[in-house]
Amino acid sequence: MVTPAAETLRRRAWDAAAAVVDPELPVLTIADLGVLRDVTVRDGRVEVAITPTYSGCPAMNVIALEIGLALDRAGIGGAQVRTVLSPAWTTAWLTPDGRRKLAEYGVAPPQDGAGRRALFGTETVPCPHCGSVHTERLSEFGSTSCKALWRCTDCREPFDYFKCH
Amino acid sequence: MAAAMITVAETPLVRYALARADDALILGHRLSEWCGHAPMMEEDMALANIGLDLIGQARALYGYAAEVEAAGNDEDRYAYLRDVRQYRNLLLVEQPNGDFARTILRQFFYSAFADPYWRAMMGSTDPSLAAIAAKSEKESAYHLRHSAEWVIRLGDGTDESHARAQAAVEELWPYTGEAFLPDEAERGLIAEGVVIDPESLRDIWSTTVAAVLAEATLATPPTGWSQRGGRDGRHSEHLGHLLSELQVLQRSYPGAKW
């Protein structure tokens, strides 16, 4: 049974953890990204579950550390941060708010219909700077695991594209 | 210097998870050797990114092996404190980088296996392996596409790039069959649906490889005798040298942390 006190603690812990930002995409919180999966309270102790976007994402260690610090600042000590793999993260978990923030930051958000079809089909990625759909892929792999490098052939600006996953 | 070496209680499941973790770690390490040396900036980032994905997959698999073994080992101990004969990776992944064509062909041959492998493993009756597979499958799809594009670019490129790509195909070909040969220890796991029978992936691998090599104007060698031994810890001379670099810090300063 969930006691009211435990539920209050869980909500406070969620709010604190949800405000942690991705170190590589500081406009997005881990809640926007869908990396924050669950916050539970067991015997008065908080456990936070997070899931990696990519297996080798080096930001996960920093995110786990930041969650611990955020909870400490909220007066919640001794929290555990756990990594869960299942179900696997997909770009569909990016919140609509997260997509908007990404585009405003200059990173093209993943195109709908993520998955293998999009992966091997032809993608149309609108330029986050000028909105043109005349864009081309420069490199499958960009500055972080989750991004590819694209270029707009109209405004000529390069941009990051958050890969479909 | 007598190096610390751990013992591993290799039940079939522990052995299986370690072998797949070793494939990913060793290939990831090989790719990391390119960091700062690739022919162009984009490719430097791509190889490092693929390496990072693979090392991430290795960590998940080592973590699971440690959980199943429950003998106080962990991902670092498996990676840093096993000797060469305890490594169970495929011979293909430990082959030296060679030139860029060799690295790309090695990656392509491995990814053409790993992509359908992880997709099939998503149906494992073991929830942890199925979860690792679901994660890895998405990554391997990118690795396959990227390496296949390069195989075509190199094969159907200049005389020089074609010759190097063809040489790489021939040098690596004897190492490509090992992935499809199940280990005796795996038989029980296959019967229980915990793991897939790798033999079932041979056709899809051959089809992918033949199609890409044909588009690249490269000749596909006939399927024949295959090198094996990696799963049993019998490696080429290259793995020991790789491990000496991978493990030197923990060997020289046991337990070092930073």
GROMACS .gro file of C-alpha atoms in nm:
model
  423
    1MET     CA    1   0.000   0.000   0.000
    2VAL     CA    2   0.123   0.347  -0.084
    3THR     CA    3   0.099   0.579   0.213
    4PRO     CA    4   0.021   0.949   0.157
    5ALA     CA    5   0.365   1.039   0.296
    6ALA     CA    6   0.535   0.808   0.050
    7GLU     CA    7   0.334   0.949  -0.237
    8THR     CA    8   0.428   1.306  -0.141
    9LEU     CA    9   0.794   1.204  -0.123
   10ARG     CA   10   0.766   1.029  -0.460
   11ARG     CA   11   0.620   1.341  -0.623
   12ARG     CA   12   0.887   1.567  -0.475
   13ALA     CA   13   1.156   1.327  -0.593
   14TRP     CA   14   1.002   1.307  -0.941
   15ASP     CA   15   0.987   1.686  -0.970
   16ALA     CA   16   1.352   1.721  -0.863
   17ALA     CA   17   1.473   1.446  -1.097
   18ALA     CA   18   1.257   1.564  -1.386
   19ALA     CA   19   1.433   1.903  -1.383
   20VAL     CA   20   1.776   1.752  -1.453
   21VAL     CA   21   1.893   1.848  -1.802
   22ASP     CA   22   2.080   1.643  -2.059
   23PRO     CA   23   2.447   1.754  -2.048
   24GLU     CA   24   2.472   1.747  -2.428
   25LEU     CA   25   2.132   1.905  -2.498
   26PRO     CA   26   2.088   2.143  -2.208
   27VAL     CA   27   1.753   2.270  -2.339
   28LEU     CA   28   1.599   1.931  -2.271
   29THR     CA   29   1.522   1.782  -1.934
   30ILE     CA   30   1.548   1.408  -1.886
   31ALA     CA   31   1.168   1.408  -1.856
   32ASP     CA   32   1.138   1.576  -2.200
   33LEU     CA   33   1.370   1.309  -2.340
   34GLY     CA   34   1.185   1.017  -2.187
   35VAL     CA   35   1.508   0.909  -2.018
   36LEU     CA   36   1.346   0.942  -1.674
   37ARG     CA   37   1.134   0.632  -1.643
   38ASP     CA   38   1.014   0.586  -1.292
   39VAL     CA   39   1.049   0.708  -0.937
   40THR     CA   40   0.952   0.474  -0.658
   41VAL     CA   41   0.966   0.487  -0.281
   42ARG     CA   42   1.038   0.173  -0.087
   43ASP     CA   43   1.074   0.176   0.292
   44GLY     CA   44   1.121   0.551   0.277
   45ARG     CA   45   1.401   0.528   0.019
   46VAL     CA   46   1.377   0.679  -0.324
   47GLU     CA   47   1.476   0.482  -0.631
   48VAL     CA   48   1.498   0.653  -0.971
   49ALA     CA   49   1.496   0.448  -1.291
   50ILE     CA   50   1.653   0.589  -1.607
   51THR     CA   51   1.704   0.437  -1.949
   52PRO     CA   52   1.985   0.511  -2.195
   53THR     CA   53   1.908   0.646  -2.542
   54TYR     CA   54   2.203   0.449  -2.683
   55SER     CA   55   2.390   0.164  -2.510
   56GLY     CA   56   2.716   0.350  -2.492
   57CYS     CA   57   2.580   0.697  -2.419
   58PRO     CA   58   2.846   0.854  -2.197
   59ALA     CA   59   2.597   1.112  -2.069
   60MET     CA   60   2.428   0.847  -1.855
   61ASN     CA   61   2.693   0.863  -1.583
   62VAL     CA   62   2.661   1.240  -1.562
   63ILE     CA   63   2.282   1.219  -1.562
   64ALA     CA   64   2.286   0.967  -1.276
   65LEU     CA   65   2.522   1.193  -1.082
   66GLU     CA   66   2.307   1.500  -1.148
   67ILE     CA   67   1.994   1.319  -1.029
   68GLY     CA   68   2.165   1.232  -0.701
   69LEU     CA   69   2.269   1.596  -0.656
   70ALA     CA   70   1.925   1.730  -0.748
   71LEU     CA   71   1.761   1.502  -0.493
   72ASP     CA   72   2.016   1.602  -0.229
   73ARG     CA   73   1.937   1.966  -0.293
   74ALA     CA   74   1.568   1.884  -0.252
   75GLY     CA   75   1.651   1.735   0.088
   76ILE     CA   76   1.610   1.376  -0.028
   77GLY     CA   77   1.922   1.180   0.064
   78GLY     CA   78   2.034   0.825  -0.006
   79ALA     CA   79   1.850   0.788  -0.335
   80GLN     CA   80   1.943   0.506  -0.569
   81VAL     CA   81   1.966   0.555  -0.945
   82ARG     CA   82   1.909   0.242  -1.149
   83THR     CA   83   1.946   0.188  -1.524
   84VAL     CA   84   1.674  -0.011  -1.695
   85LEU     CA   85   1.698  -0.139  -2.052
   86SER     CA   86   1.349  -0.272  -2.111
   87PRO     CA   87   1.143  -0.158  -2.286
   88ALA     CA   88   1.411  -0.002  -2.505
   89TRP     CA   89   1.403   0.376  -2.538
   90THR     CA   90   1.268   0.510  -2.863
   91THR     CA   91   1.250   0.860  -3.004
   92ALA     CA   92   0.870   0.827  -2.976
   93TRP     CA   93   0.917   0.901  -2.606
   94LEU     CA   94   1.040   1.251  -2.672
   95THR     CA   95   0.758   1.472  -2.551
   96PRO     CA   96   0.598   1.723  -2.794
   97ASP     CA   97   0.744   1.995  -2.575
   98GLY     CA   98   1.085   1.830  -2.606
   99ARG     CA   99   1.057   1.822  -2.987
  100ARG     CA  100   0.970   2.191  -2.997
  101LYS     CA  101   1.263   2.281  -2.769
  102LEU     CA  102   1.500   2.074  -2.983
  103ALA     CA  103   1.398   2.252  -3.302
  104GLU     CA  104   1.432   2.593  -3.134
  105TYR     CA  105   1.780   2.490  -3.019
  106GLY     CA  106   1.877   2.417  -3.382
  107VAL     CA  107   1.859   2.038  -3.367
  108ALA     CA  108   1.612   1.878  -3.607
  109PRO     CA  109   1.381   1.652  -3.404
  110PRO     CA  110   1.343   1.288  -3.511
  111GLN     CA  111   1.092   1.235  -3.786
  112ASP     CA  112   0.770   1.054  -3.707
  113GLY     CA  113   0.742   0.693  -3.803
  114ALA     CA  114   1.073   0.612  -3.635
  115GLY     CA  115   1.197   0.261  -3.673
  116ARG     CA  116   1.347   0.038  -3.932
  117ARG     CA  117   1.128   0.165  -4.214
  118ALA     CA  118   1.246   0.519  -4.157
  119LEU     CA  119   1.596   0.393  -4.098
  120PHE     CA  120   1.637   0.229  -4.436
  121GLY     CA  121   1.394   0.441  -4.634
  122THR     CA  122   1.461   0.789  -4.752
  123GLU     CA  123   1.425   1.048  -4.482
  124THR     CA  124   1.312   1.403  -4.528
  125VAL     CA  125   1.447   1.618  -4.250
  126PRO     CA  126   1.339   1.982  -4.249
  127CYS     CA  127   1.612   2.235  -4.173
  128PRO     CA  128   1.567   2.365  -3.818
  129HIS     CA  129   1.702   2.706  -3.926
  130CYS     CA  130   1.499   2.795  -4.236
  131GLY     CA  131   1.241   2.516  -4.256
  132SER     CA  132   1.347   2.405  -4.605
  133VAL     CA  133   1.310   2.036  -4.687
  134HIS     CA  134   1.603   2.055  -4.929
  135THR     CA  135   1.853   1.897  -4.696
  136GLU     CA  136   2.112   1.622  -4.718
  137ARG     CA  137   2.291   1.392  -4.479
  138LEU     CA  138   2.660   1.463  -4.431
  139SER     CA  139   2.730   1.190  -4.180
  140GLU     CA  140   2.533   0.914  -4.014
  141PHE     CA  141   2.713   0.985  -3.690
  142GLY     CA  142   2.730   1.327  -3.532
  143SER     CA  143   2.869   1.492  -3.224
  144THR     CA  144   2.693   1.249  -2.988
  145SER     CA  145   2.559   0.895  -3.020
  146CYS     CA  146   2.204   1.015  -3.072
  147LYS     CA  147   2.270   1.265  -3.351
  148ALA     CA  148   2.356   1.267  -3.723
  149LEU     CA  149   2.506   1.557  -3.915
  150TRP     CA  150   2.295   1.715  -4.192
  151ARG     CA  151   2.317   2.021  -4.414
  152CYS     CA  152   2.055   2.248  -4.566
  153THR     CA  153   2.107   2.301  -4.937
  154ASP     CA  154   1.899   2.623  -4.931
  155CYS     CA  155   2.033   2.822  -4.638
  156ARG     CA  156   2.362   2.623  -4.651
  157GLU     CA  157   2.373   2.580  -4.275
  158PRO     CA  158   2.483   2.249  -4.126
  159PHE     CA  159   2.267   2.113  -3.846
  160ASP     CA  160   2.239   1.821  -3.607
  161TYR     CA  161   1.955   1.577  -3.653
  162PHE     CA  162   1.829   1.373  -3.358
  163LYS     CA  163   1.830   1.025  -3.510
  164CYS     CA  164   1.519   0.810  -3.533
  165HIS     CA  165   1.547   0.523  -3.299
  166MET     CA  166   5.518  -0.985  -1.320
  167ALA     CA  167   5.250  -1.227  -1.211
  168ALA     CA  168   4.926  -1.072  -1.319
  169ALA     CA  169   4.607  -1.109  -1.123
  170MET     CA  170   4.365  -1.332  -1.306
  171ILE     CA  171   4.012  -1.404  -1.210
  172THR     CA  172   3.836  -1.736  -1.235
  173VAL     CA  173   3.491  -1.744  -1.388
  174ALA     CA  174   3.230  -2.006  -1.305
  175GLU     CA  175   3.116  -2.053  -1.662
  176THR     CA  176   2.769  -2.197  -1.666
  177PRO     CA  177   2.639  -2.214  -2.024
  178LEU     CA  178   2.449  -1.887  -1.979
  179VAL     CA  179   2.745  -1.701  -1.825
  180ARG     CA  180   2.971  -1.832  -2.100
  181TYR     CA  181   2.723  -1.727  -2.366
  182ALA     CA  182   2.678  -1.373  -2.233
  183LEU     CA  183   3.055  -1.331  -2.191
  184ALA     CA  184   3.121  -1.446  -2.548
  185ARG     CA  185   2.880  -1.186  -2.693
  186ALA     CA  186   3.016  -0.920  -2.460
  187ASP     CA  187   3.368  -1.008  -2.575
  188ASP     CA  188   3.268  -0.972  -2.943
  189ALA     CA  189   3.137  -0.623  -2.873
  190LEU     CA  190   3.422  -0.513  -2.647
  191ILE     CA  191   3.702  -0.631  -2.875
  192LEU     CA  192   3.548  -0.485  -3.190
  193GLY     CA  193   3.469  -0.163  -3.000
  194HIS     CA  194   3.830  -0.146  -2.885
  195ARG     CA  195   3.959  -0.201  -3.238
  196LEU     CA  196   3.742   0.087  -3.362
  197SER     CA  197   3.866   0.310  -3.082
  198GLU     CA  198   4.217   0.263  -3.222
  199TRP     CA  199   4.106   0.474  -3.518
  200CYS     CA  200   4.023   0.772  -3.301
  201GLY     CA  201   4.220   1.066  -3.444
  202HIS     CA  202   4.346   0.859  -3.740
  203ALA     CA  203   4.046   0.808  -3.967
  204PRO     CA  204   4.064   0.936  -4.326
  205MET     CA  205   3.825   1.222  -4.254
  206MET     CA  206   3.661   1.395  -3.962
  207GLU     CA  207   3.313   1.250  -4.021
  208GLU     CA  208   3.454   0.900  -4.034
  209ASP     CA  209   3.658   0.956  -3.721
  210MET     CA  210   3.335   1.040  -3.541
  211ALA     CA  211   3.146   0.753  -3.701
  212LEU     CA  212   3.400   0.488  -3.601
  213ALA     CA  213   3.420   0.627  -3.248
  214ASN     CA  214   3.039   0.631  -3.227
  215ILE     CA  215   3.008   0.271  -3.343
  216GLY     CA  216   3.281   0.173  -3.099
  217LEU     CA  217   3.092   0.346  -2.820
  218ASP     CA  218   2.770   0.162  -2.905
  219LEU     CA  219   2.957  -0.168  -2.900
  220ILE     CA  220   3.128  -0.097  -2.570
  221GLY     CA  221   2.786  -0.003  -2.429
  222GLN     CA  222   2.646  -0.336  -2.547
  223ALA     CA  223   2.946  -0.512  -2.390
  224ARG     CA  224   2.881  -0.341  -2.056
  225ALA     CA  225   2.518  -0.453  -2.052
  226LEU     CA  226   2.617  -0.812  -2.135
  227TYR     CA  227   2.902  -0.824  -1.882
  228GLY     CA  228   2.667  -0.681  -1.621
  229TYR     CA  229   2.419  -0.956  -1.693
  230ALA     CA  230   2.689  -1.226  -1.687
  231ALA     CA  231   2.798  -1.096  -1.346
  232GLU     CA  232   2.444  -1.110  -1.218
  233VAL     CA  233   2.399  -1.469  -1.336
  234GLU     CA  234   2.741  -1.582  -1.217
  235ALA     CA  235   2.689  -1.413  -0.879
  236ALA     CA  236   3.049  -1.475  -0.777
  237GLY     CA  237   3.165  -1.121  -0.710
  238ASN     CA  238   3.286  -1.050  -1.063
  239ASP     CA  239   3.173  -0.738  -1.247
  240GLU     CA  240   3.212  -0.578  -1.589
  241ASP     CA  241   3.555  -0.434  -1.510
  242ARG     CA  242   3.691  -0.759  -1.373
  243TYR     CA  243   3.573  -0.949  -1.680
  244ALA     CA  244   3.725  -0.693  -1.914
  245TYR     CA  245   4.051  -0.623  -1.735
  246LEU     CA  246   4.138  -0.935  -1.542
  247ARG     CA  247   4.073  -1.225  -1.777
  248ASP     CA  248   4.364  -1.355  -1.977
  249VAL     CA  249   4.357  -1.415  -2.349
  250ARG     CA  250   4.248  -1.781  -2.324
  251GLN     CA  251   3.946  -1.675  -2.118
  252TYR     CA  252   3.821  -1.443  -2.391
  253ARG     CA  253   3.553  -1.601  -2.608
  254ASN     CA  254   3.510  -1.352  -2.893
  255LEU     CA  255   3.494  -1.442  -3.260
  256LEU     CA  256   3.829  -1.439  -3.438
  257LEU     CA  257   3.687  -1.189  -3.689
  258VAL     CA  258   3.657  -0.902  -3.441
  259GLU     CA  259   4.014  -0.927  -3.312
  260GLN     CA  260   4.170  -0.902  -3.659
  261PRO     CA  261   4.387  -0.589  -3.687
  262ASN     CA  262   4.246  -0.273  -3.838
  263GLY     CA  263   4.475  -0.287  -4.140
  264ASP     CA  264   4.383  -0.017  -4.387
  265PHE     CA  265   4.047   0.159  -4.387
  266ALA     CA  266   3.902  -0.098  -4.631
  267ARG     CA  267   3.988  -0.383  -4.397
  268THR     CA  268   3.827  -0.206  -4.101
  269ILE     CA  269   3.514  -0.137  -4.303
  270LEU     CA  270   3.484  -0.492  -4.436
  271ARG     CA  271   3.538  -0.635  -4.088
  272GLN     CA  272   3.261  -0.408  -3.960
  273PHE     CA  273   3.032  -0.496  -4.247
  274PHE     CA  274   3.078  -0.873  -4.205
  275TYR     CA  275   3.014  -0.843  -3.832
  276SER     CA  276   2.717  -0.605  -3.860
  277ALA     CA  277   2.552  -0.816  -4.130
  278PHE     CA  278   2.549  -1.089  -3.864
  279ALA     CA  279   2.482  -0.877  -3.555
  280ASP     CA  280   2.181  -0.694  -3.697
  281PRO     CA  281   1.962  -1.002  -3.767
  282TYR     CA  282   2.113  -1.171  -3.462
  283TRP     CA  283   1.992  -0.906  -3.219
  284ARG     CA  284   1.658  -0.882  -3.394
  285ALA     CA  285   1.608  -1.257  -3.348
  286MET     CA  286   1.730  -1.241  -2.988
  287MET     CA  287   1.452  -0.997  -2.902
  288GLY     CA  288   1.236  -1.310  -2.884
  289SER     CA  289   1.459  -1.472  -2.619
  290THR     CA  290   1.273  -1.630  -2.327
  291ASP     CA  291   1.532  -1.461  -2.104
  292PRO     CA  292   1.399  -1.109  -2.032
  293SER     CA  293   1.745  -0.958  -1.975
  294LEU     CA  294   1.887  -1.089  -2.300
  295ALA     CA  295   1.572  -0.981  -2.484
  296ALA     CA  296   1.607  -0.629  -2.339
  297ILE     CA  297   1.975  -0.603  -2.436
  298ALA     CA  298   1.882  -0.730  -2.783
  299ALA     CA  299   1.608  -0.467  -2.827
  300LYS     CA  300   1.861  -0.196  -2.745
  301SER     CA  301   2.141  -0.337  -2.959
  302GLU     CA  302   1.923  -0.409  -3.260
  303LYS     CA  303   1.855  -0.042  -3.326
  304GLU     CA  304   2.225   0.040  -3.306
  305SER     CA  305   2.336  -0.249  -3.525
  306ALA     CA  306   2.099  -0.133  -3.799
  307TYR     CA  307   2.294   0.193  -3.824
  308HIS     CA  308   2.626   0.009  -3.815
  309LEU     CA  309   2.515  -0.214  -4.099
  310ARG     CA  310   2.390   0.070  -4.314
  311HIS     CA  311   2.701   0.279  -4.256
  312SER     CA  312   2.949   0.000  -4.326
  313ALA     CA  313   2.753  -0.128  -4.629
  314GLU     CA  314   2.755   0.220  -4.782
  315TRP     CA  315   3.131   0.233  -4.742
  316VAL     CA  316   3.182  -0.113  -4.890
  317ILE     CA  317   2.996   0.004  -5.201
  318ARG     CA  318   3.185   0.334  -5.213
  319LEU     CA  319   3.524   0.162  -5.183
  320GLY     CA  320   3.450  -0.136  -5.409
  321ASP     CA  321   3.290   0.071  -5.680
  322GLY     CA  322   3.540   0.354  -5.638
  323THR     CA  323   3.891   0.391  -5.778
  324ASP     CA  324   4.115   0.106  -5.892
  325GLU     CA  325   4.311   0.149  -5.571
  326SER     CA  326   4.008   0.140  -5.339
  327HIS     CA  327   3.860  -0.153  -5.531
  328ALA     CA  328   4.182  -0.354  -5.504
  329ARG     CA  329   4.211  -0.283  -5.132
  330ALA     CA  330   3.848  -0.370  -5.066
  331GLN     CA  331   3.879  -0.696  -5.260
  332ALA     CA  332   4.195  -0.785  -5.070
  333ALA     CA  333   4.015  -0.718  -4.742
  334VAL     CA  334   3.724  -0.942  -4.845
  335GLU     CA  335   3.963  -1.225  -4.917
  336GLU     CA  336   4.173  -1.179  -4.605
  337LEU     CA  337   3.873  -1.172  -4.374
  338TRP     CA  338   3.656  -1.429  -4.549
  339PRO     CA  339   3.788  -1.737  -4.359
  340TYR     CA  340   3.686  -1.568  -4.032
  341THR     CA  341   3.325  -1.500  -4.129
  342GLY     CA  342   3.186  -1.851  -4.081
  343GLU     CA  343   3.258  -1.887  -3.708
  344ALA     CA  344   2.958  -1.681  -3.602
  345PHE     CA  345   2.721  -1.947  -3.734
  346LEU     CA  346   2.877  -2.241  -3.553
  347PRO     CA  347   2.707  -2.303  -3.221
  348ASP     CA  348   2.918  -2.389  -2.920
  349GLU     CA  349   2.841  -2.727  -2.759
  350ALA     CA  350   2.762  -2.540  -2.438
  351GLU     CA  351   2.488  -2.348  -2.621
  352ARG     CA  352   2.281  -2.649  -2.725
  353GLY     CA  353   2.074  -2.655  -2.409
  354LEU     CA  354   2.010  -2.280  -2.424
  355ILE     CA  355   1.897  -2.309  -2.786
  356ALA     CA  356   1.659  -2.591  -2.694
  357GLU     CA  357   1.508  -2.377  -2.419
  358GLY     CA  358   1.461  -2.074  -2.646
  359VAL     CA  359   1.700  -1.868  -2.433
  360VAL     CA  360   1.922  -1.809  -2.735
  361ILE     CA  361   1.879  -1.857  -3.105
  362ASP     CA  362   2.051  -2.115  -3.321
  363PRO     CA  363   2.313  -1.907  -3.508
  364GLU     CA  364   2.294  -2.150  -3.800
  365SER     CA  365   1.950  -2.001  -3.875
  366LEU     CA  366   2.114  -1.668  -3.965
  367ARG     CA  367   2.350  -1.799  -4.226
  368ASP     CA  368   2.113  -1.745  -4.520
  369ILE     CA  369   2.017  -1.390  -4.435
  370TRP     CA  370   2.383  -1.305  -4.379
  371SER     CA  371   2.485  -1.457  -4.712
  372THR     CA  372   2.207  -1.273  -4.893
  373THR     CA  373   2.300  -0.936  -4.743
  374VAL     CA  374   2.668  -0.986  -4.808
  375ALA     CA  375   2.624  -1.110  -5.165
  376ALA     CA  376   2.395  -0.817  -5.252
  377VAL     CA  377   2.626  -0.550  -5.111
  378LEU     CA  378   2.943  -0.703  -5.257
  379ALA     CA  379   2.774  -0.730  -5.597
  380GLU     CA  380   2.672  -0.365  -5.587
  381ALA     CA  381   3.027  -0.284  -5.486
  382THR     CA  382   3.155  -0.479  -5.791
  383LEU     CA  383   3.348  -0.703  -5.552
  384ALA     CA  384   3.375  -1.079  -5.596
  385THR     CA  385   3.219  -1.293  -5.325
  386PRO     CA  386   3.453  -1.581  -5.240
  387PRO     CA  387   3.306  -1.932  -5.228
  388THR     CA  388   3.184  -2.050  -4.891
  389GLY     CA  389   3.417  -2.314  -4.762
  390TRP     CA  390   3.628  -2.406  -4.466
  391SER     CA  391   3.611  -2.163  -4.179
  392GLN     CA  392   3.854  -2.065  -3.907
  393ARG     CA  393   3.724  -2.125  -3.556
  394GLY     CA  394   3.846  -2.138  -3.199
  395GLY     CA  395   3.760  -1.797  -3.055
  396ARG     CA  396   3.462  -1.928  -2.859
  397ASP     CA  397   3.695  -2.184  -2.696
  398GLY     CA  398   3.961  -1.928  -2.615
  399ARG     CA  399   4.195  -2.026  -2.898
  400HIS     CA  400   4.279  -1.695  -3.058
  401SER     CA  401   4.501  -1.551  -3.326
  402GLU     CA  402   4.822  -1.387  -3.206
  403HIS     CA  403   4.654  -1.046  -3.232
  404LEU     CA  404   4.425  -1.066  -2.930
  405GLY     CA  405   4.704  -1.088  -2.673
  406HIS     CA  406   4.858  -0.767  -2.805
  407LEU     CA  407   4.521  -0.596  -2.801
  408LEU     CA  408   4.460  -0.703  -2.440
  409SER     CA  409   4.803  -0.585  -2.331
  410GLU     CA  410   4.695  -0.236  -2.428
  411LEU     CA  411   4.338  -0.269  -2.302
  412GLN     CA  412   4.446  -0.406  -1.965
  413VAL     CA  413   4.781  -0.241  -1.895
  414LEU     CA  414   4.653   0.007  -1.641
  415GLN     CA  415   4.470  -0.244  -1.424
  416ARG     CA  416   4.763  -0.484  -1.453
  417SER     CA  417   5.019  -0.224  -1.350
  418TYR     CA  418   4.806  -0.053  -1.085
  419PRO     CA  419   4.560  -0.316  -0.964
  420GLY     CA  420   4.232  -0.162  -0.853
  421ALA     CA  421   4.320   0.184  -0.986
  422LYS     CA  422   4.019   0.417  -0.993
  423TRP     CA  423   3.972   0.767  -1.126
   0.00000   0.00000   0.00000
